[in-house]
mmCIF file of C-alpha atoms in Angstrom:
data_model
loop_
_atom_site.group_PDB
_atom_site.id
_atom_site.type_symbol
_atom_site.label_atom_id
_atom_site.label_comp_id
_atom_site.label_asym_id
_atom_site.label_seq_id
_atom_site.Cartn_x
_atom_site.Cartn_y
_atom_site.Cartn_z
ATOM 1 C CA MET Q 16 -2.180 30.653 5.527
ATOM 2 C CA SER Q 17 -2.531 33.387 7.748
ATOM 3 C CA ASN Q 18 0.737 34.963 9.198
ATOM 4 C CA ALA Q 19 -0.933 35.535 12.527
ATOM 5 C CA THR Q 20 -1.501 31.765 12.959
ATOM 6 C CA THR Q 21 1.267 30.386 11.078
ATOM 7 C CA LYS Q 22 3.958 28.027 13.006
ATOM 8 C CA GLN Q 23 7.101 26.714 11.780
ATOM 9 C CA ILE Q 24 8.952 23.640 12.693
ATOM 10 C CA SER Q 25 12.630 21.977 11.376
ATOM 11 C CA PHE Q 26 13.073 18.464 11.470
ATOM 12 C CA ASP Q 27 14.767 15.618 9.660
ATOM 13 C CA ALA Q 28 13.343 13.701 6.467
ATOM 14 C CA CYS Q 29 14.544 11.151 4.100
ATOM 15 C CA TYR Q 30 15.059 12.662 0.965
ATOM 16 C CA VAL Q 31 15.735 10.866 -2.352
ATOM 17 C CA LYS Q 32 17.628 12.825 -5.116
ATOM 18 C CA GLY Q 33 17.916 10.367 -7.897
ATOM 19 C CA PRO Q 34 19.319 6.718 -8.239
ATOM 20 C CA LYS Q 35 20.785 5.421 -5.341
ATOM 21 C CA ASP Q 36 20.742 8.739 -3.730
ATOM 22 C CA VAL Q 37 19.058 9.178 -0.671
ATOM 23 C CA ALA Q 38 20.016 11.290 2.526
ATOM 24 C CA VAL Q 39 18.759 12.686 5.699
ATOM 25 C CA THR Q 40 18.658 16.151 5.915
ATOM 26 C CA SER Q 41 16.816 18.773 7.107
ATOM 27 C CA LYS Q 42 13.228 20.165 6.328
ATOM 28 C CA THR Q 43 11.464 23.166 7.421
ATOM 29 C CA ILE Q 44 7.700 23.523 6.924
ATOM 30 C CA SER Q 45 5.056 26.322 8.052
ATOM 31 C CA TYR Q 46 1.373 25.510 8.904
ATOM 32 C CA ASP Q 47 -1.361 26.684 10.279
ATOM 33 C CA PRO Q 48 -2.762 24.669 13.477
ATOM 34 C CA ALA Q 49 -6.138 26.136 12.947
ATOM 35 C CA ALA Q 50 -6.633 24.394 9.746
ATOM 36 C CA GLU Q 51 -3.920 21.665 9.842
ATOM 37 C CA ILE Q 52 -2.633 18.796 11.577
ATOM 38 C CA LEU Q 53 1.176 18.636 12.767
ATOM 39 C CA VAL Q 54 1.755 14.702 13.112
ATOM 40 C CA LYS Q 55 4.815 13.626 14.866
ATOM 41 C CA ILE Q 56 5.692 10.312 12.874
ATOM 42 C CA SER Q 57 6.612 7.075 14.718
ATOM 43 C CA ARG Q 58 6.816 4.350 12.400
ATOM 44 C CA GLY Q 59 6.907 3.809 8.216
ATOM 45 C CA GLY Q 60 6.786 1.038 5.984
ATOM 46 C CA ILE Q 61 8.931 0.606 2.957
ATOM 47 C CA CYS Q 62 6.815 0.121 0.002
ATOM 48 C CA GLY Q 63 7.390 -0.985 -3.545
ATOM 49 C CA SER Q 64 7.338 2.499 -4.768
ATOM 50 C CA ASP Q 65 9.990 3.731 -2.439
ATOM 51 C CA ILE Q 66 12.483 0.899 -3.654
ATOM 52 C CA HIS Q 67 11.724 2.204 -7.291
ATOM 53 C CA TYR Q 68 12.569 5.575 -6.694
ATOM 54 C CA TYR Q 69 15.583 4.628 -4.414
ATOM 55 C CA GLN Q 70 16.888 2.112 -7.139
ATOM 56 C CA GLU Q 71 15.721 4.201 -10.457
ATOM 57 C CA GLY Q 72 15.203 7.466 -9.429
ATOM 58 C CA GLY Q 73 11.454 7.194 -10.534
ATOM 59 C CA VAL Q 74 8.438 5.057 -10.941
ATOM 60 C CA GLY Q 75 7.250 4.136 -14.387
ATOM 61 C CA ASP Q 76 6.766 7.588 -16.339
ATOM 62 C CA PHE Q 77 7.114 9.519 -13.006
ATOM 63 C CA LYS Q 78 10.902 10.511 -12.643
ATOM 64 C CA LEU Q 79 12.058 12.801 -9.819
ATOM 65 C CA GLN Q 80 12.524 16.404 -11.302
ATOM 66 C CA HIS Q 81 13.778 17.570 -7.546
ATOM 67 C CA PRO Q 82 14.686 15.927 -4.383
ATOM 68 C CA MET Q 83 11.629 14.589 -2.626
ATOM 69 C CA VAL Q 84 10.668 13.004 1.319
ATOM 70 C CA LEU Q 85 9.893 9.396 0.512
ATOM 71 C CA GLY Q 86 7.264 7.059 2.420
ATOM 72 C CA HIS Q 87 3.300 6.988 2.572
ATOM 73 C CA GLU Q 88 2.720 3.833 5.013
ATOM 74 C CA VAL Q 89 3.263 6.205 8.175
ATOM 75 C CA ILE Q 90 1.471 6.412 11.545
ATOM 76 C CA GLY Q 91 2.307 9.036 14.411
ATOM 77 C CA THR Q 92 0.788 11.042 17.029
ATOM 78 C CA MET Q 93 -1.131 14.539 16.784
ATOM 79 C CA VAL Q 94 0.878 17.557 17.998
ATOM 80 C CA THR Q 95 -2.085 20.189 18.992
ATOM 81 C CA ASP Q 96 -2.889 22.323 21.686
ATOM 82 C CA ASP Q 97 -6.321 20.576 22.994
ATOM 83 C CA GLU Q 98 -7.451 17.532 24.127
ATOM 84 C CA ARG Q 99 -6.251 15.762 20.657
ATOM 85 C CA ASN Q 100 -2.380 16.137 21.663
ATOM 86 C CA GLY Q 101 -0.835 12.855 21.864
ATOM 87 C CA GLN Q 102 -3.523 11.017 20.116
ATOM 88 C CA LYS Q 103 -1.876 7.923 18.034
ATOM 89 C CA ILE Q 104 -3.496 8.142 14.465
ATOM 90 C CA ALA Q 105 -2.584 6.344 11.284
ATOM 91 C CA VAL Q 106 -2.239 8.985 8.472
ATOM 92 C CA ASN Q 107 -3.898 8.456 5.040
ATOM 93 C CA PRO Q 108 -1.561 9.341 2.551
ATOM 94 C CA SER Q 109 -4.401 10.582 0.352
ATOM 95 C CA ARG Q 110 -5.116 14.211 -0.241
ATOM 96 C CA PRO Q 111 -8.211 14.667 -2.828
ATOM 97 C CA CYS Q 112 -9.336 17.908 -3.432
ATOM 98 C CA HIS Q 113 -13.105 16.906 -2.460
ATOM 99 C CA GLN Q 114 -14.468 19.190 -5.012
ATOM 100 C CA CYS Q 115 -13.557 17.135 -8.511
ATOM 101 C CA GLU Q 116 -16.688 14.805 -10.268
ATOM 102 C CA TYR Q 117 -14.985 11.568 -8.778
ATOM 103 C CA CYS Q 118 -14.638 13.114 -5.150
ATOM 104 C CA LEU Q 119 -17.885 14.004 -4.998
ATOM 105 C CA SER Q 120 -19.311 10.885 -6.448
ATOM 106 C CA GLY Q 121 -17.377 8.823 -3.727
ATOM 107 C CA ARG Q 122 -14.490 7.737 -5.719
ATOM 108 C CA SER Q 123 -12.046 10.039 -4.395
ATOM 109 C CA ASN Q 124 -9.123 7.464 -5.194
ATOM 110 C CA GLN Q 125 -9.717 8.816 -8.870
ATOM 111 C CA CYS Q 126 -9.594 12.448 -7.891
ATOM 112 C CA LEU Q 127 -8.281 14.707 -10.759
ATOM 113 C CA ASP Q 128 -6.095 17.000 -8.424
ATOM 114 C CA MET Q 129 -4.815 14.147 -6.002
ATOM 115 C CA ARG Q 130 -1.934 15.047 -3.785
ATOM 116 C CA PHE Q 131 -0.505 11.575 -2.636
ATOM 117 C CA PHE Q 132 2.350 11.140 0.120
ATOM 118 C CA GLY Q 133 5.814 10.525 -1.736
ATOM 119 C CA SER Q 134 4.830 10.710 -5.210
ATOM 120 C CA ALA Q 135 6.470 12.626 -8.365
ATOM 121 C CA MET Q 136 3.663 12.605 -10.796
ATOM 122 C CA LEU Q 137 3.216 16.321 -9.936
ATOM 123 C CA ASN Q 138 5.871 18.622 -9.978
ATOM 124 C CA PRO Q 139 6.622 20.273 -7.598
ATOM 125 C CA HIS Q 140 6.357 16.647 -6.280
ATOM 126 C CA VAL Q 141 4.179 15.893 -2.964
ATOM 127 C CA ASP Q 142 6.662 15.011 0.285
ATOM 128 C CA GLY Q 143 6.232 11.741 1.496
ATOM 129 C CA GLY Q 144 6.162 10.913 5.180
ATOM 130 C CA PHE Q 145 9.392 9.546 6.166
ATOM 131 C CA ALA Q 146 10.274 12.570 8.139
ATOM 132 C CA GLN Q 147 10.228 13.164 12.020
ATOM 133 C CA TYR Q 148 7.100 15.466 11.008
ATOM 134 C CA VAL Q 149 4.301 15.851 8.386
ATOM 135 C CA VAL Q 150 1.369 18.344 8.229
ATOM 136 C CA VAL Q 151 -2.017 17.122 7.196
ATOM 137 C CA ARG Q 152 -5.591 18.041 6.904
ATOM 138 C CA PRO Q 153 -7.764 16.644 9.639
ATOM 139 C CA ASP Q 154 -9.483 14.203 7.597
ATOM 140 C CA GLN Q 155 -6.184 12.556 7.043
ATOM 141 C CA CYS Q 156 -6.038 11.594 10.488
ATOM 142 C CA ILE Q 157 -7.459 8.195 11.675
ATOM 143 C CA PRO Q 158 -7.301 8.188 15.465
ATOM 144 C CA TYR Q 159 -6.862 4.246 16.904
ATOM 145 C CA ASP Q 160 -6.285 2.729 20.209
ATOM 146 C CA SER Q 161 -3.081 3.670 21.618
ATOM 147 C CA GLN Q 162 -2.685 -0.356 23.124
ATOM 148 C CA VAL Q 163 -2.353 -1.513 19.473
ATOM 149 C CA PRO Q 164 1.763 -2.016 18.699
ATOM 150 C CA ASP Q 165 3.176 0.601 15.973
ATOM 151 C CA GLU Q 166 4.331 -2.443 13.836
ATOM 152 C CA VAL Q 167 0.831 -3.404 13.483
ATOM 153 C CA MET Q 168 -0.746 -0.270 12.938
ATOM 154 C CA ALA Q 169 2.045 0.663 10.315
ATOM 155 C CA PHE Q 170 0.472 -1.581 7.859
ATOM 156 C CA SER Q 171 -3.055 0.125 7.560
ATOM 157 C CA GLU Q 172 -1.939 1.625 3.816
ATOM 158 C CA PRO Q 173 -1.303 -1.682 2.199
ATOM 159 C CA LEU Q 174 -3.976 -3.325 4.158
ATOM 160 C CA ALA Q 175 -6.426 -0.646 2.841
ATOM 161 C CA VAL Q 176 -5.174 -1.758 -0.650
ATOM 162 C CA ALA Q 177 -5.658 -5.166 -0.158
ATOM 163 C CA ILE Q 178 -9.516 -4.551 1.226
ATOM 164 C CA ASN Q 179 -10.036 -2.219 -1.863
ATOM 165 C CA ALA Q 180 -9.346 -5.041 -4.073
ATOM 166 C CA VAL Q 181 -11.326 -7.772 -2.410
ATOM 167 C CA ASN Q 182 -14.347 -4.813 -2.493
ATOM 168 C CA GLN Q 183 -13.582 -4.561 -6.521
ATOM 169 C CA ALA Q 184 -14.492 -8.447 -6.363
ATOM 170 C CA GLY Q 185 -18.061 -7.936 -4.870
ATOM 171 C CA SER Q 186 -19.099 -10.339 -2.221
ATOM 172 C CA ILE Q 187 -16.661 -13.325 -1.789
ATOM 173 C CA LEU Q 188 -18.655 -15.250 0.693
ATOM 174 C CA GLY Q 189 -17.919 -18.679 0.594
ATOM 175 C CA LYS Q 190 -16.434 -18.372 -3.113
ATOM 176 C CA LYS Q 191 -13.049 -19.937 -4.387
ATOM 177 C CA VAL Q 192 -10.206 -17.308 -4.321
ATOM 178 C CA LEU Q 193 -6.956 -17.193 -6.180
ATOM 179 C CA VAL Q 194 -4.448 -14.928 -5.500
ATOM 180 C CA THR Q 195 -1.237 -14.916 -7.404
ATOM 181 C CA GLY Q 196 1.847 -13.172 -5.870
ATOM 182 C CA ALA Q 197 1.956 -13.771 -2.251
ATOM 183 C CA GLY Q 198 4.266 -10.422 -1.431
ATOM 184 C CA PRO Q 199 2.818 -7.964 1.160
ATOM 185 C CA ILE Q 200 -0.147 -6.834 -0.733
ATOM 186 C CA GLY Q 201 -0.644 -10.277 -2.108
ATOM 187 C CA CYS Q 202 -0.654 -11.651 1.605
ATOM 188 C CA LEU Q 203 -2.852 -8.789 2.925
ATOM 189 C CA ILE Q 204 -5.245 -9.454 0.373
ATOM 190 C CA ILE Q 205 -5.464 -13.424 1.461
ATOM 191 C CA ALA Q 206 -6.014 -12.102 4.746
ATOM 192 C CA ALA Q 207 -8.445 -9.683 3.837
ATOM 193 C CA CYS Q 208 -10.283 -12.584 1.929
ATOM 194 C CA LYS Q 209 -10.322 -14.835 4.932
ATOM 195 C CA ALA Q 210 -12.044 -12.045 7.269
ATOM 196 C CA ALA Q 211 -14.625 -11.686 4.277
ATOM 197 C CA GLY Q 212 -15.314 -15.336 4.690
ATOM 198 C CA ALA Q 213 -13.973 -16.710 1.587
ATOM 199 C CA GLY Q 214 -14.654 -20.497 1.253
ATOM 200 C CA GLU Q 215 -11.526 -21.625 -0.197
ATOM 201 C CA ILE Q 216 -7.941 -19.294 -0.486
ATOM 202 C CA VAL Q 217 -5.248 -20.511 -2.906
ATOM 203 C CA ALA Q 218 -2.111 -18.703 -3.574
ATOM 204 C CA THR Q 219 1.095 -18.851 -5.948
ATOM 205 C CA ASP Q 220 4.387 -17.610 -5.816
ATOM 206 C CA LEU Q 221 7.739 -18.205 -7.294
ATOM 207 C CA ALA Q 222 9.222 -17.749 -3.750
ATOM 208 C CA GLU Q 223 9.485 -20.485 -1.210
ATOM 209 C CA GLN Q 224 9.123 -17.784 1.757
ATOM 210 C CA CYS Q 225 6.246 -16.142 0.300
ATOM 211 C CA ARG Q 226 4.287 -19.701 -0.338
ATOM 212 C CA GLU Q 227 4.930 -20.127 3.250
ATOM 213 C CA LEU Q 228 3.770 -16.734 4.577
ATOM 214 C CA ALA Q 229 0.535 -17.069 2.400
ATOM 215 C CA LEU Q 230 -0.343 -19.895 4.601
ATOM 216 C CA THR Q 231 0.629 -18.276 7.507
ATOM 217 C CA MET Q 232 -2.156 -15.391 6.543
ATOM 218 C CA GLY Q 233 -4.913 -17.951 5.648
ATOM 219 C CA ALA Q 234 -4.082 -19.568 2.316
ATOM 220 C CA ASP Q 235 -5.569 -23.325 2.332
ATOM 221 C CA ALA Q 236 -2.930 -24.002 -0.291
ATOM 222 C CA VAL Q 237 0.026 -22.756 -2.433
ATOM 223 C CA TYR Q 238 1.717 -23.275 -5.601
ATOM 224 C CA ASN Q 239 4.757 -22.402 -7.264
ATOM 225 C CA PRO Q 240 3.496 -21.470 -10.813
ATOM 226 C CA ALA Q 241 6.883 -22.501 -12.378
ATOM 227 C CA ALA Q 242 6.943 -25.976 -11.036
ATOM 228 C CA ASP Q 243 3.781 -27.211 -9.749
ATOM 229 C CA ASP Q 244 0.879 -28.784 -11.907
ATOM 230 C CA MET Q 245 -2.056 -26.633 -11.861
ATOM 231 C CA SER Q 246 -3.913 -28.155 -14.609
ATOM 232 C CA GLN Q 247 -6.648 -29.179 -12.194
ATOM 233 C CA PHE Q 248 -7.724 -25.731 -11.876
ATOM 234 C CA LYS Q 249 -8.058 -25.055 -15.626
ATOM 235 C CA ALA Q 250 -10.592 -27.787 -16.484
ATOM 236 C CA GLY Q 251 -14.296 -26.930 -17.059
ATOM 237 C CA LYS Q 252 -13.509 -23.395 -18.130
ATOM 238 C CA GLY Q 253 -11.565 -22.515 -14.669
ATOM 239 C CA TYR Q 254 -11.945 -22.873 -10.863
ATOM 240 C CA PHE Q 255 -11.555 -19.821 -8.923
ATOM 241 C CA ASP Q 256 -14.893 -17.496 -8.669
ATOM 242 C CA ALA Q 257 -12.749 -14.955 -7.833
ATOM 243 C CA SER Q 258 -8.671 -14.294 -8.676
ATOM 244 C CA PHE Q 259 -6.664 -11.243 -7.283
ATOM 245 C CA GLU Q 260 -3.419 -10.915 -9.833
ATOM 246 C CA ALA Q 261 -1.130 -8.994 -7.053
ATOM 247 C CA SER Q 262 2.381 -9.542 -9.022
ATOM 248 C CA GLY Q 263 2.038 -7.487 -12.246
ATOM 249 C CA ALA Q 264 3.978 -10.233 -14.047
ATOM 250 C CA ILE Q 265 2.864 -11.068 -17.625
ATOM 251 C CA PRO Q 266 2.315 -14.912 -17.171
ATOM 252 C CA ALA Q 267 0.514 -14.853 -14.059
ATOM 253 C CA ILE Q 268 -2.251 -12.144 -15.752
ATOM 254 C CA GLN Q 269 -2.353 -14.606 -18.500
ATOM 255 C CA SER Q 270 -2.776 -17.616 -16.666
ATOM 256 C CA ASN Q 271 -5.439 -15.986 -14.305
ATOM 257 C CA ILE Q 272 -7.591 -15.884 -17.160
ATOM 258 C CA GLU Q 273 -7.492 -19.537 -17.598
ATOM 259 C CA LEU Q 274 -8.026 -20.208 -13.743
ATOM 260 C CA THR Q 275 -10.715 -18.074 -13.099
ATOM 261 C CA LYS Q 276 -13.878 -19.644 -14.007
ATOM 262 C CA ALA Q 277 -16.431 -18.549 -16.735
ATOM 263 C CA GLY Q 278 -18.650 -15.505 -15.538
ATOM 264 C CA GLY Q 279 -15.904 -15.269 -12.718
ATOM 265 C CA VAL Q 280 -13.957 -12.057 -11.923
ATOM 266 C CA MET Q 281 -10.486 -11.235 -11.855
ATOM 267 C CA VAL Q 282 -9.070 -8.315 -10.010
ATOM 268 C CA GLN Q 283 -5.641 -6.492 -11.443
ATOM 269 C CA VAL Q 284 -3.549 -5.203 -8.291
ATOM 270 C CA GLY Q 285 -0.157 -5.062 -9.204
ATOM 271 C CA MET Q 286 1.436 -2.914 -12.073
ATOM 272 C CA ARG Q 287 4.448 -2.771 -13.943
ATOM 273 C CA PRO Q 288 5.364 -0.839 -16.742
ATOM 274 C CA GLY Q 289 4.669 -1.742 -20.508
ATOM 275 C CA MET Q 290 1.773 -3.496 -22.441
ATOM 276 C CA VAL Q 291 0.480 -7.179 -21.384
ATOM 277 C CA ASP Q 292 -0.377 -9.133 -24.207
ATOM 278 C CA ILE Q 293 -3.892 -10.717 -23.132
ATOM 279 C CA PRO Q 294 -5.767 -13.761 -24.836
ATOM 280 C CA LEU Q 295 -8.440 -11.829 -25.501
ATOM 281 C CA THR Q 296 -10.506 -15.145 -27.154
ATOM 282 C CA LYS Q 297 -10.551 -16.885 -23.992
ATOM 283 C CA PHE Q 298 -11.026 -13.362 -21.809
ATOM 284 C CA LEU Q 299 -14.074 -12.724 -24.270
ATOM 285 C CA ALA Q 300 -15.534 -16.312 -24.546
ATOM 286 C CA LYS Q 301 -15.387 -17.123 -20.670
ATOM 287 C CA GLU Q 302 -17.031 -13.603 -19.902
ATOM 288 C CA VAL Q 303 -14.914 -12.927 -17.529
ATOM 289 C CA LYS Q 304 -14.868 -9.669 -15.699
ATOM 290 C CA PHE Q 305 -11.844 -7.808 -15.258
ATOM 291 C CA VAL Q 306 -11.434 -4.868 -13.064
ATOM 292 C CA GLY Q 307 -8.616 -2.947 -11.714
ATOM 293 C CA ALA Q 308 -8.189 -1.776 -8.319
ATOM 294 C CA PHE Q 309 -6.338 1.462 -7.048
ATOM 295 C CA ARG Q 310 -5.234 2.395 -3.707
ATOM 296 C CA PHE Q 311 -8.622 3.074 -1.550
ATOM 297 C CA THR Q 312 -11.030 5.107 -0.390
ATOM 298 C CA ALA Q 313 -12.998 4.434 2.814
ATOM 299 C CA GLU Q 314 -10.762 1.384 3.035
ATOM 300 C CA TYR Q 315 -8.381 3.190 4.824
ATOM 301 C CA ALA Q 316 -10.238 3.734 8.090
ATOM 302 C CA THR Q 317 -11.738 0.084 7.648
ATOM 303 C CA ALA Q 318 -8.408 -0.940 7.442
ATOM 304 C CA VAL Q 319 -7.346 1.130 10.709
ATOM 305 C CA ARG Q 320 -10.330 -0.526 12.410
ATOM 306 C CA TRP Q 321 -9.634 -3.912 11.161
ATOM 307 C CA LEU Q 322 -6.044 -3.877 12.731
ATOM 308 C CA GLU Q 323 -7.084 -2.223 16.034
ATOM 309 C CA LYS Q 324 -9.728 -4.998 16.597
ATOM 310 C CA GLY Q 325 -7.259 -7.988 15.585
ATOM 311 C CA LEU Q 326 -8.957 -9.169 12.231
ATOM 312 C CA VAL Q 327 -5.950 -9.324 10.797
ATOM 313 C CA ASP Q 328 -2.356 -9.741 12.034
ATOM 314 C CA PRO Q 329 0.187 -8.668 9.903
ATOM 315 C CA ARG Q 330 3.074 -9.284 11.924
ATOM 316 C CA PRO Q 331 4.384 -12.423 10.113
ATOM 317 C CA LEU Q 332 5.316 -9.870 7.105
ATOM 318 C CA LEU Q 333 7.239 -7.844 9.129
ATOM 319 C CA THR Q 334 11.284 -8.826 8.614
ATOM 320 C CA LYS Q 335 12.821 -5.929 10.011
ATOM 321 C CA VAL Q 336 12.771 -2.470 11.635
ATOM 322 C CA PHE Q 337 15.522 -0.049 11.189
ATOM 323 C CA PRO Q 338 15.729 3.481 12.776
ATOM 324 C CA TYR Q 339 15.009 6.569 10.137
ATOM 325 C CA ALA Q 340 18.723 7.511 10.361
ATOM 326 C CA GLU Q 341 19.863 4.154 8.612
ATOM 327 C CA VAL Q 342 17.368 4.753 5.728
ATOM 328 C CA VAL Q 343 19.695 3.617 3.120
ATOM 329 C CA GLU Q 344 20.647 0.411 4.758
ATOM 330 C CA ALA Q 345 16.739 -0.250 5.135
ATOM 331 C CA LEU Q 346 16.346 0.618 1.394
ATOM 332 C CA GLU Q 347 19.063 -1.654 0.367
ATOM 333 C CA PHE Q 348 17.739 -4.371 2.873
ATOM 334 C CA ALA Q 349 14.091 -4.159 1.261
ATOM 335 C CA SER Q 350 15.283 -4.454 -2.189
ATOM 336 C CA ASP Q 351 16.595 -7.924 -1.984
ATOM 337 C CA LYS Q 352 13.517 -9.775 -1.744
ATOM 338 C CA THR Q 353 15.253 -13.067 -1.130
ATOM 339 C CA LYS Q 354 15.400 -11.742 2.348
ATOM 340 C CA ALA Q 355 12.878 -9.047 3.046
ATOM 341 C CA VAL Q 356 9.156 -9.102 2.662
ATOM 342 C CA LYS Q 357 8.008 -5.583 4.667
ATOM 343 C CA VAL Q 358 10.699 -3.418 6.014
ATOM 344 C CA GLN Q 359 9.850 -0.718 8.552
ATOM 345 C CA LEU Q 360 11.514 2.925 9.762
ATOM 346 C CA SER Q 361 11.540 3.662 13.298
ATOM 347 C CA PHE Q 362 11.262 7.532 14.015
ATOM 348 C CA SER Q 363 10.590 7.114 17.542
#
């Protein structure tokens, strides 16, 4: 980075230091405006990974080694010295290398040197976007119509995850679809399936609130897998052409193999630590195609366009917005799944 062009800025950022240890403190960064974009953050959505870092000081095997700025579902405005100044953008939290074999083959979500916002996978960790400002590459900035509300566009990242999951299943036009786990990602998968022309969408969740939201987001029917009879969907080697498992719960993963018809596809989106006991006999005998869905590639830009055009309205999922200074209160509230679905922070 050239000293002649380098600029420096200090601002507030939401740092996590360990379990139940989050605070707003000052951060200073240097950047080259000729090669990077300064973004003034306006809104950010709290994800399950942010809650894990707050509650446990890590996600799975990736534990905090030093303080890290949280957040990867963020939007803002460009701060530049040209005509782009003030342009509203969704900030793609992925920063792939664009040089490894996966990037060059169009699978940048599998990048061998990925730097993803708010992740402790690398050490030093990659700071996230829960800050007044971030610095990103130009290719991470996806402009959108300034008339679209912040609370809508802040769903760009989770919707991109949902669209990528749907793409893993292939065409679902006219197909019968099952979504297990109707949290934010599951509900956005439902909305994405509806937009992609699914013929029938059934959703399951243990929580009544989530089942109601699934209907709002486009499901044709909902079930409580612990209380409702779903045997009709298991007859004849399964009913659904495609299933999307968004909970990461072992019983859901096991039941989806029964509920997905022979020759169908099962997309695994939810993840939890530990091994899963998969009934391989049924899995193999039914020739169910099992595929994973991880983050996104070009789907991020697609998600921005869908939200911009109103093809998906995520606002029923938004429970509450907190000012960023109340990040601890926001994380506590977001951690209570009996109250919260999606919580956002405002940096305006």
